[in-house]
PDB file of C-alpha atoms in Angstrom:
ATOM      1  CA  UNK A1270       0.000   0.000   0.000  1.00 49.00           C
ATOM      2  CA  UNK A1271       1.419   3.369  -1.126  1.00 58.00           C
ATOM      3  CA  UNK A1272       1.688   6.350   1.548  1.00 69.00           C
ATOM      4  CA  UNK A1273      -0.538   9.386   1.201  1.00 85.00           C
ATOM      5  CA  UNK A1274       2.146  11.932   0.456  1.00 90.00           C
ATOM      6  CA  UNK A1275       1.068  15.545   2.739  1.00 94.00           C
ATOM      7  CA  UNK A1276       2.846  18.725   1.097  1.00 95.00           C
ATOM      8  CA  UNK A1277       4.487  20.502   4.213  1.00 94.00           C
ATOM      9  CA  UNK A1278       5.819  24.413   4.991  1.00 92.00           C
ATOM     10  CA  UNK A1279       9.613  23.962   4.527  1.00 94.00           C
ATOM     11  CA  UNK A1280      12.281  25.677   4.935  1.00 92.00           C
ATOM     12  CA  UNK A1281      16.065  25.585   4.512  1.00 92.00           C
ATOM     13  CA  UNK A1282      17.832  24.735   7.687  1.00 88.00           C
ATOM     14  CA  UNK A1283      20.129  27.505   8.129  1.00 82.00           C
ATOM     15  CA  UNK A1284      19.451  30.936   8.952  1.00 78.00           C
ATOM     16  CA  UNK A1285      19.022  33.088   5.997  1.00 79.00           C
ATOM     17  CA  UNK A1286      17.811  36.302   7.231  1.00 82.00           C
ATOM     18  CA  UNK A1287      15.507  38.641   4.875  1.00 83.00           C
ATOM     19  CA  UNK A1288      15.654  39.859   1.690  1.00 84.00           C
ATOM     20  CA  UNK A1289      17.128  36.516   1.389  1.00 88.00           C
ATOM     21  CA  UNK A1290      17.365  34.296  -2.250  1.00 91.00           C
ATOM     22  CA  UNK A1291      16.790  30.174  -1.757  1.00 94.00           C
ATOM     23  CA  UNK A1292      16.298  26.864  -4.124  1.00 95.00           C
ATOM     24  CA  UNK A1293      14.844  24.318  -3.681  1.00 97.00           C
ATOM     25  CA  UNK A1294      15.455  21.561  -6.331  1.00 97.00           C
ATOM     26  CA  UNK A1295      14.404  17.895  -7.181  1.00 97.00           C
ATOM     27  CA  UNK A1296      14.268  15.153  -9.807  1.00 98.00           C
ATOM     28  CA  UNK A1297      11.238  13.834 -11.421  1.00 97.00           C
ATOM     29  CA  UNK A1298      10.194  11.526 -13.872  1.00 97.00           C
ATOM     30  CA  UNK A1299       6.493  12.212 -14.994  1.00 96.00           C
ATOM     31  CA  UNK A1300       4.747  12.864 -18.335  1.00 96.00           C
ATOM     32  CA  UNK A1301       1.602  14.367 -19.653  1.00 97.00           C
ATOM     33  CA  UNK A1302      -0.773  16.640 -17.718  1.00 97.00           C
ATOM     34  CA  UNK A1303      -0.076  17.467 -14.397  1.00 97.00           C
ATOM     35  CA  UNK A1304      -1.207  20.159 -11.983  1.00 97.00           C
ATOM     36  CA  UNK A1305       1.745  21.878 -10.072  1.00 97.00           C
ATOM     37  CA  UNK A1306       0.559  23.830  -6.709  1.00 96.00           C
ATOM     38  CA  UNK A1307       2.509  26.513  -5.230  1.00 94.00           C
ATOM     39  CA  UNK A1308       2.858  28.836  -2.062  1.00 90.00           C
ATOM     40  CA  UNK A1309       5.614  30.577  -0.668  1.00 88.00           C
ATOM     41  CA  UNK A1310       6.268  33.386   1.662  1.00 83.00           C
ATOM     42  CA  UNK A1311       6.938  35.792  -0.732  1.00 80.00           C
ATOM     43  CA  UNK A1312       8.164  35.930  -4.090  1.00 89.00           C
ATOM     44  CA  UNK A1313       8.715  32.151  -6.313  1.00 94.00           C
ATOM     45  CA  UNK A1314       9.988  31.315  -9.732  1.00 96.00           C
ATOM     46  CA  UNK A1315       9.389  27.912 -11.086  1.00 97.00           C
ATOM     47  CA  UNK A1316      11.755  26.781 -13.171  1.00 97.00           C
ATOM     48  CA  UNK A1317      11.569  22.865 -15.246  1.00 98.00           C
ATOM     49  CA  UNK A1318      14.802  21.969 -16.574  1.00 98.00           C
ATOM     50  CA  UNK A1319      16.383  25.288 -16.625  1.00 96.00           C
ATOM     51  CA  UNK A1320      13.164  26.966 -18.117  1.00 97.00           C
ATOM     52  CA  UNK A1321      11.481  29.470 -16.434  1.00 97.00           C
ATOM     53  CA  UNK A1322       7.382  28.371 -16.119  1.00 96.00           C
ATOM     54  CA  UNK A1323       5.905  30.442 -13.722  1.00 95.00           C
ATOM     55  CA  UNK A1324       6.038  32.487 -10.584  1.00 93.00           C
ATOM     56  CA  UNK A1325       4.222  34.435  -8.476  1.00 87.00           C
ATOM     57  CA  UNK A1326       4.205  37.532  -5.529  1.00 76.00           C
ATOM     58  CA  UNK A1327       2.868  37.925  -1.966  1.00 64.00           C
ATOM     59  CA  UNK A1328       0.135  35.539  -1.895  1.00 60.00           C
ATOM     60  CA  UNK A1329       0.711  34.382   1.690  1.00 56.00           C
ATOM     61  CA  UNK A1330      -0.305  35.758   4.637  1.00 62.00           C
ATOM     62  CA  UNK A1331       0.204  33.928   8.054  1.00 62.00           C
ATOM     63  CA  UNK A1332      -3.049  33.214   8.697  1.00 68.00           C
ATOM     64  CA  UNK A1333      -4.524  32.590   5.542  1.00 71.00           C
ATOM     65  CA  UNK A1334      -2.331  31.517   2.725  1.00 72.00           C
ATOM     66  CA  UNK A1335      -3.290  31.780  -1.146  1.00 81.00           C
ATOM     67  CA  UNK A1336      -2.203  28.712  -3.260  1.00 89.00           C
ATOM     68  CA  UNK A1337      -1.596  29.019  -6.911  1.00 92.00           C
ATOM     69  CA  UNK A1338      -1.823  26.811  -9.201  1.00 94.00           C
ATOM     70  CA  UNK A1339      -1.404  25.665 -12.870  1.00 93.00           C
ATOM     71  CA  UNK A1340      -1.673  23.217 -15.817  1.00 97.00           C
ATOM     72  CA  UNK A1341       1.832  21.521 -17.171  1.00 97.00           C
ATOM     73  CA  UNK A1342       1.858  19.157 -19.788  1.00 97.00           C
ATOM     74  CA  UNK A1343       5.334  17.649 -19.880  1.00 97.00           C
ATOM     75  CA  UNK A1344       7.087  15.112 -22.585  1.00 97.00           C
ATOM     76  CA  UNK A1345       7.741  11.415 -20.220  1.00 97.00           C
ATOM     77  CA  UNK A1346      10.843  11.607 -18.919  1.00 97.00           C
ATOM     78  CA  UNK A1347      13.091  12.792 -15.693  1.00 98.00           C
ATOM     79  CA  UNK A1348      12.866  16.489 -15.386  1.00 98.00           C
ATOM     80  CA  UNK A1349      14.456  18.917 -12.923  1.00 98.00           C
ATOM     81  CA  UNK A1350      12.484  21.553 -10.895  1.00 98.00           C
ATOM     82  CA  UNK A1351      14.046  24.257  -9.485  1.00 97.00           C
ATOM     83  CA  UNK A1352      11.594  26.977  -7.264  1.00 97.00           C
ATOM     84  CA  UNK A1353      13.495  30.113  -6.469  1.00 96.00           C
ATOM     85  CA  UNK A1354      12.216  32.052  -3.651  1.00 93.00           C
ATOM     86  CA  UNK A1355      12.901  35.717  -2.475  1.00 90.00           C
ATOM     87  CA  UNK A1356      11.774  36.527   0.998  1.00 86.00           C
ATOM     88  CA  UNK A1357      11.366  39.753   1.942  1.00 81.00           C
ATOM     89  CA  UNK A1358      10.850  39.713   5.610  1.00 78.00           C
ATOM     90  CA  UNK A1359      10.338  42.770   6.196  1.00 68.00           C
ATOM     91  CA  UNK A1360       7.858  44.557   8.480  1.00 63.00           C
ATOM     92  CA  UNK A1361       4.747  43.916   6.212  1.00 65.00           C
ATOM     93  CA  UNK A1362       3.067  46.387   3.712  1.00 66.00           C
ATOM     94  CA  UNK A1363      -0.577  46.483   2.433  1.00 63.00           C
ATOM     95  CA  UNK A1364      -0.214  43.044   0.278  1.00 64.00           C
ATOM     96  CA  UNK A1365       2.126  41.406   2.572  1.00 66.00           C
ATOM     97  CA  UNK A1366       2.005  40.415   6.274  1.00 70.00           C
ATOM     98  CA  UNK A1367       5.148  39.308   7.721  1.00 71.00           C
ATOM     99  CA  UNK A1368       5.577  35.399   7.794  1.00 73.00           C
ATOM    100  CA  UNK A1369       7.592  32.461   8.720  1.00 80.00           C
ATOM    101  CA  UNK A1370       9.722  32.022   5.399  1.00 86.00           C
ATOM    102  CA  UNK A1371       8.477  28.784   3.589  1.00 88.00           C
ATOM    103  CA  UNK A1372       7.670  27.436   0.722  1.00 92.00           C
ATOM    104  CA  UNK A1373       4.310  24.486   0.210  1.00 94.00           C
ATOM    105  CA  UNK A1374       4.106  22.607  -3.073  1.00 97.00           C
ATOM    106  CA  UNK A1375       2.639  19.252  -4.882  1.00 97.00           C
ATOM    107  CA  UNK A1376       2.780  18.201  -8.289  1.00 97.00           C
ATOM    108  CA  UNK A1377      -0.543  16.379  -8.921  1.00 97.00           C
ATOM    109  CA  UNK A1378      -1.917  13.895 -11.448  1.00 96.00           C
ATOM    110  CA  UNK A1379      -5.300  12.444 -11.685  1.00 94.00           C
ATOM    111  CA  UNK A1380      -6.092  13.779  -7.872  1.00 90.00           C
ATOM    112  CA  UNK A1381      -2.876  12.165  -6.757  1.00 95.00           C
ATOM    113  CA  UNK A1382       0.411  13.890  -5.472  1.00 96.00           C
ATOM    114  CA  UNK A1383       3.108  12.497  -6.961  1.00 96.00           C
ATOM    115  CA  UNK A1384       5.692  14.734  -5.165  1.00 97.00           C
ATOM    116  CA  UNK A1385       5.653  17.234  -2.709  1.00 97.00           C
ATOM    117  CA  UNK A1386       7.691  19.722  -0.559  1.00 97.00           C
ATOM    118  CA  UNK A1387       8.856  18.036   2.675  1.00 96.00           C
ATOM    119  CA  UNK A1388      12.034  17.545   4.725  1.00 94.00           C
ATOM    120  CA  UNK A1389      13.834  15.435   1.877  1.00 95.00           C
ATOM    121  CA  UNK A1390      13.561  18.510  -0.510  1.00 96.00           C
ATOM    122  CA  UNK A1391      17.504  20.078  -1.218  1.00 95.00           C
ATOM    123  CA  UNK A1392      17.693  23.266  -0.472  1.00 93.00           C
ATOM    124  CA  UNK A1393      20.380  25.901   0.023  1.00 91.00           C
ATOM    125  CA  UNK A1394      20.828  29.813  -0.247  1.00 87.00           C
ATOM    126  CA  UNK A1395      21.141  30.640  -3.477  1.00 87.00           C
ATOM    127  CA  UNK A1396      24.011  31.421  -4.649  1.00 84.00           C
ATOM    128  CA  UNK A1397      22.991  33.405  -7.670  1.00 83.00           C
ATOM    129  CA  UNK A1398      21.743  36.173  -6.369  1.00 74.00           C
ATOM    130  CA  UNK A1399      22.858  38.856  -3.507  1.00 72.00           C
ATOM    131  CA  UNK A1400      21.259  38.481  -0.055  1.00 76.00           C
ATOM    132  CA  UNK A1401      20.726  40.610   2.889  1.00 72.00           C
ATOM    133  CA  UNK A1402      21.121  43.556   0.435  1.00 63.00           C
ATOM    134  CA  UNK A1403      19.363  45.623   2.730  1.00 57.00           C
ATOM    135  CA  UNK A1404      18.879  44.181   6.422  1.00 48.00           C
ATOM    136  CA  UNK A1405      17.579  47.381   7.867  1.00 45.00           C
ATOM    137  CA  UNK A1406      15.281  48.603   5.021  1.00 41.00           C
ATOM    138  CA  UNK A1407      12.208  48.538   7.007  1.00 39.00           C
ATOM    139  CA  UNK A1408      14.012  50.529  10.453  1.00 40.00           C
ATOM    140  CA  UNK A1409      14.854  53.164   8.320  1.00 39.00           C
ATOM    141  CA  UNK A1410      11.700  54.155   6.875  1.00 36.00           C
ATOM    142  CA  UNK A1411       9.876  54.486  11.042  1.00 38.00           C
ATOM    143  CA  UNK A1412      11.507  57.802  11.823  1.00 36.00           C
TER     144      UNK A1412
END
């Protein structure tokens, strides 16, 4: 008997801080239509072997979370996702309420989850892109 897979709020482990750049990558072999499903405290980019598919900005809010979703249609074969996240952090504005960073995800077939974001998901700060660029944006905009 197979195990329901349950998407989860992950993180990576180490302390990133805000206005902070992560990925999260995996491996998958699927094909056809599929359904991918997507929040993340704040900013994603989805990217399927090295091409950019979606993304999307300040859906999530602690409390009540928005998540997005869309249609892929894939040739059969293994594939590599990569989601990018930014997280801002910050102190909150009028489409964003300050979080716990995270990011939630399932790729879906026929009502199924095939994969999902849990503890097993690699993760790291990215490397690409410059982090921390501005730790005390928010403190200097209060006076």
């Amino acid at each position: 008997m197979m195990r329901k897979l349950t998407p989860q709020w992950i993180w990576v482990k180490e302390d990133i801080g805000i206005n902070s750049y992560t990925e999260f990558v995996f491996d998958y072999e699927t094909g056809g239509e599929s359904v991918f499903k997507i929040a993340a405290d704040s900013d994603y980019a989805l990217f399927i072997d090295d091409n950019y598919i979606n993304g999307g900005a300040y859906h999530y809010y602690p409390d009540t979370y928005v998540i997005d979703q869309f249609l892929l249609s894939l040739n059969p074969g293994k594939h590599h996702f990569k989601i990018l996240i930014y997280y801002d952090g910050g102190s909150g504005n009028m489409s964003y309420k300050k979080g716990e960073p995270g990011l939630y995800f399932s790729l879906e077939k026929d009502d199924e989850i095939l994969v999902c974001s849990n503890e097993n998901i690699l993760s790291k700060k990215s490397d690409k892109y410059i982090s921390n660029h501005n730790e005390k944006r928010s403190e200097e905009h209060t006076s």
